[in-house]
Short mmCIF file of N, CA and C and ligand atoms in Angstrom, two decimals:
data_model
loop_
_atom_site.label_atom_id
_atom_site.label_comp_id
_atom_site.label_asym_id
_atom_site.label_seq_id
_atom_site.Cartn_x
_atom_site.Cartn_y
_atom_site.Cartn_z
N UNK X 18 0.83 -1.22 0.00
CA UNK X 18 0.00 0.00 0.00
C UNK X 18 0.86 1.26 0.00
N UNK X 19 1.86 1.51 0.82
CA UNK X 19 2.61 2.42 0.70
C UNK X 19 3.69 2.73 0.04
N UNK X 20 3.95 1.52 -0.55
CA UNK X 20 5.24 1.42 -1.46
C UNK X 20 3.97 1.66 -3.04
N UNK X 21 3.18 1.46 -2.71
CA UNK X 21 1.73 1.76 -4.37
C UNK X 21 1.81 3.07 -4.49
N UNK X 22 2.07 4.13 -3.13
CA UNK X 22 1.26 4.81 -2.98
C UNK X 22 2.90 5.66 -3.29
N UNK X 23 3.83 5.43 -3.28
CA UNK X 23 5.44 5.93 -3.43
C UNK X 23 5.82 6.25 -5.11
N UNK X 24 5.34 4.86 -5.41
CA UNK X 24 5.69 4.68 -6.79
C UNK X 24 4.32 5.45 -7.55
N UNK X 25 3.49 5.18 -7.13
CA UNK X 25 2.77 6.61 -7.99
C UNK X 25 3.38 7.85 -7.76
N UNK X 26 3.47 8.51 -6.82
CA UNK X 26 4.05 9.36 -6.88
C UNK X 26 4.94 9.81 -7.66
N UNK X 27 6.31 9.21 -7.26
CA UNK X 27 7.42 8.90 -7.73
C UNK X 27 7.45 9.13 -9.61
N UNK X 28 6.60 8.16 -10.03
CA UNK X 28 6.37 7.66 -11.89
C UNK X 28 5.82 8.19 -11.93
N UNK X 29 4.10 8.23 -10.98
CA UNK X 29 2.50 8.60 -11.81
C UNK X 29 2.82 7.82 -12.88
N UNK X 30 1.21 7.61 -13.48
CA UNK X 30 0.51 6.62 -14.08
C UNK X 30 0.30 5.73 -13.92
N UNK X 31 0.67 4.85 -14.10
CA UNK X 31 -0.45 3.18 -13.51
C UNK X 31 0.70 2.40 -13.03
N UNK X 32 0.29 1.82 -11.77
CA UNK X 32 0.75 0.74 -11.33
C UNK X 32 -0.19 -0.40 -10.82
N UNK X 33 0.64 -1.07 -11.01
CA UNK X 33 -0.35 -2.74 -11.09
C UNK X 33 0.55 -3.41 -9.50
N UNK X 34 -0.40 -3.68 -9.18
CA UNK X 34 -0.43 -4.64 -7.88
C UNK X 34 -1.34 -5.78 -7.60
N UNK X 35 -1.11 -6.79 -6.77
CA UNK X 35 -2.10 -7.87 -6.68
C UNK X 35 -3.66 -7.23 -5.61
N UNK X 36 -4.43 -7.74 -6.28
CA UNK X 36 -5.76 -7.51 -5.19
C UNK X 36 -6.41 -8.74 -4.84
N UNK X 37 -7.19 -8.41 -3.99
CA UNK X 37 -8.08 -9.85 -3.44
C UNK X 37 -9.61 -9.69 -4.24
N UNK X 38 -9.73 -8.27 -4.47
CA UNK X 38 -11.13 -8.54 -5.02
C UNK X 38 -12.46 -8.02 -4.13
N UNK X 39 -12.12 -7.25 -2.65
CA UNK X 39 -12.99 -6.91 -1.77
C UNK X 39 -12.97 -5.31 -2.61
N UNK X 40 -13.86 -4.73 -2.31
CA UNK X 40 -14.38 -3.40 -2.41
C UNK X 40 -13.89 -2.30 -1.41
N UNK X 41 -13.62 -2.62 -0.82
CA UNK X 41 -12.89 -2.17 1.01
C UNK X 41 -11.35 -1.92 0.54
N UNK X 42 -10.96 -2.98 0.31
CA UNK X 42 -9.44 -2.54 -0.08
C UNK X 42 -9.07 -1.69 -1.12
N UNK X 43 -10.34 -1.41 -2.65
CA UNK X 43 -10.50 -0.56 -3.52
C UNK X 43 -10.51 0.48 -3.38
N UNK X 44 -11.53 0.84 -2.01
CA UNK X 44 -11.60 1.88 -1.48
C UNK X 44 -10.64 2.47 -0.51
N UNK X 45 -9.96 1.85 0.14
CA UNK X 45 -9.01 2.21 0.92
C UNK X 45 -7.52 2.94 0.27
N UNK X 46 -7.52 1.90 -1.40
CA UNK X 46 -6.22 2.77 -1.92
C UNK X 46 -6.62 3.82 -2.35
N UNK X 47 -7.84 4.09 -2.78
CA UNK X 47 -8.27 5.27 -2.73
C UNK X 47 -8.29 6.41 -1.87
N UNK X 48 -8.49 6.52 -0.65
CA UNK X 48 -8.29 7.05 0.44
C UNK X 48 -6.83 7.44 0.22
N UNK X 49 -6.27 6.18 0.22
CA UNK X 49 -4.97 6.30 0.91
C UNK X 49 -3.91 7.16 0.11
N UNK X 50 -3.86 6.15 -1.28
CA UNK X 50 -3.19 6.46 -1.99
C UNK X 50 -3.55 7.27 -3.17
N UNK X 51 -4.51 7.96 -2.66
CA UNK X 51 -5.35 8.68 -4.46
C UNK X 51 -5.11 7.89 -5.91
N UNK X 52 -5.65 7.10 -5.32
CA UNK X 52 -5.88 6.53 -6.81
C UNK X 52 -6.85 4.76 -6.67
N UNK X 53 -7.24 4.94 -7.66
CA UNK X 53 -8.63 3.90 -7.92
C UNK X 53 -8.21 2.83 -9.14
N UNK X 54 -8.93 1.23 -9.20
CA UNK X 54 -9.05 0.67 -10.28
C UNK X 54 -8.95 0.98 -11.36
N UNK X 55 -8.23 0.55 -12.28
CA UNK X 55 -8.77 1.39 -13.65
C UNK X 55 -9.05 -0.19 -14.51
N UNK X 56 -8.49 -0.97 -14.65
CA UNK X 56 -8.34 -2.35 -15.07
C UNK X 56 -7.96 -3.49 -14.48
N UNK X 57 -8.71 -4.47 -14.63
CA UNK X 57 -8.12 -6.20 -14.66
C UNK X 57 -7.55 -6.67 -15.50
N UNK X 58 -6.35 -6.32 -16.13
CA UNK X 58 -5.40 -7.10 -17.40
C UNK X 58 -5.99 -8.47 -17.59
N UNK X 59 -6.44 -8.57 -18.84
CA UNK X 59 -6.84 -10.50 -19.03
C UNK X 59 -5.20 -11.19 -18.91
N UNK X 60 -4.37 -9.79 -19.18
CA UNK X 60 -2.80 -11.52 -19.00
C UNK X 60 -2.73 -10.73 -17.79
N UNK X 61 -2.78 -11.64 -17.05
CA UNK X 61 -2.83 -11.75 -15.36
C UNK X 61 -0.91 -12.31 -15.40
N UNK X 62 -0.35 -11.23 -14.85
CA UNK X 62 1.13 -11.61 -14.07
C UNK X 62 1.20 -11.84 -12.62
N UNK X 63 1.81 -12.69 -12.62
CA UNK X 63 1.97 -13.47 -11.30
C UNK X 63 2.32 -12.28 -10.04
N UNK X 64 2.55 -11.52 -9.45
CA UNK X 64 2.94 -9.97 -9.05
C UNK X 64 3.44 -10.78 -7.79
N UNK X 65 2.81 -11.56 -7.13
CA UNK X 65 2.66 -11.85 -5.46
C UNK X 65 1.35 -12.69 -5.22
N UNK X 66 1.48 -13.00 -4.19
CA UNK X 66 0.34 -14.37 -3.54
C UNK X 66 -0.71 -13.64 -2.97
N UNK X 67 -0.15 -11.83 -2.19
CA UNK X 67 -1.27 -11.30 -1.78
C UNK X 67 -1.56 -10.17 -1.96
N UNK X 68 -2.62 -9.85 -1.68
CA UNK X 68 -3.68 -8.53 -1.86
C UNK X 68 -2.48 -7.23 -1.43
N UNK X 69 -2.33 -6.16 -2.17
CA UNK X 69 -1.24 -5.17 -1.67
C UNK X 69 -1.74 -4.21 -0.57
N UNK X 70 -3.64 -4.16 -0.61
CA UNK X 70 -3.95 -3.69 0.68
C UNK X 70 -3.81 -4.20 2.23
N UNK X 71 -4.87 -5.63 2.19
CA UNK X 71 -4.94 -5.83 2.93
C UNK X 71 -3.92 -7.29 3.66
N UNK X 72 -3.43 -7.59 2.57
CA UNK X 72 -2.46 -8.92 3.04
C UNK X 72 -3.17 -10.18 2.89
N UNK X 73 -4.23 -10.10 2.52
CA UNK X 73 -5.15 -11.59 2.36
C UNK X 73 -5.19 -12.27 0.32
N UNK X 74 -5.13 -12.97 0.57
CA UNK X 74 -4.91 -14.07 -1.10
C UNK X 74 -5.47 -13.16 -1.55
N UNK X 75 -4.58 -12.60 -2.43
CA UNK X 75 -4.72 -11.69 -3.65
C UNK X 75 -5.59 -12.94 -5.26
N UNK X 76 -6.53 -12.49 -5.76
CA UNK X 76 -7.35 -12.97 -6.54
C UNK X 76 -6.89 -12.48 -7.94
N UNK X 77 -6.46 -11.37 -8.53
CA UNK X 77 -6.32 -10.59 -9.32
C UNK X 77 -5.25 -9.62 -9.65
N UNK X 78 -4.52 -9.62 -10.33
CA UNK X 78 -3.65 -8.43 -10.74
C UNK X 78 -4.65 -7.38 -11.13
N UNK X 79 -4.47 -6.27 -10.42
CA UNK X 79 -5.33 -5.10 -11.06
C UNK X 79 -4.10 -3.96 -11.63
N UNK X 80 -4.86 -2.97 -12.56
CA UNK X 80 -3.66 -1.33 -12.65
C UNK X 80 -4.49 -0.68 -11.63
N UNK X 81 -3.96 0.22 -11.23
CA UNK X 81 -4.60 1.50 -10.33
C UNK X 81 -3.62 3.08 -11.62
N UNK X 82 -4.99 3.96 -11.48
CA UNK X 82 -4.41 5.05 -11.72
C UNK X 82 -4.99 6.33 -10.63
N UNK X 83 -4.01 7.14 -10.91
CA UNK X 83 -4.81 8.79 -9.90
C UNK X 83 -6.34 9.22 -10.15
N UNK X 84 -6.58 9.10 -9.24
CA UNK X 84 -8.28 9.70 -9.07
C UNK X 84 -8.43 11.29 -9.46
N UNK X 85 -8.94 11.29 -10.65
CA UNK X 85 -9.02 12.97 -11.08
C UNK X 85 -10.18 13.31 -10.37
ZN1 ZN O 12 -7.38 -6.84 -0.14
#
């Protein structure tokens, strides 16, 4: 979450991290890190085993971009 929330900064534009798929953690990088879902890549890369919010089995590679 905070290393998501670095590297946007840092680059801006999209970074991809693993998610679990709850709505809660969607919303939280939002909060946190200004920035929201933008896509589910159909080629799913292996990133990590878990969710970058909350630490629970990540389901999905998602991108996140900045919330305009
Ligand atoms: Zn999660």
């Amino acid at each position: 979450m905070e290393e998501a929330a670095r590297i946007q900064k840092e680059k801006g534009g999209f970074i991809k991290t693993m998610w679990c798929g709850e709505l809660a953690c969607e919303m939280e990088m939002k909060e946190k890190a200004g920035m929201s879902s933008r896509c589910i890549p159909f080629d799913q890369e292996d990133l990590g085993e878990v969710c970058a919010c909350c630490g629970k089995k990540a389901k999905h590679m998602i991108y996140w971009g900045v919330a305009y």
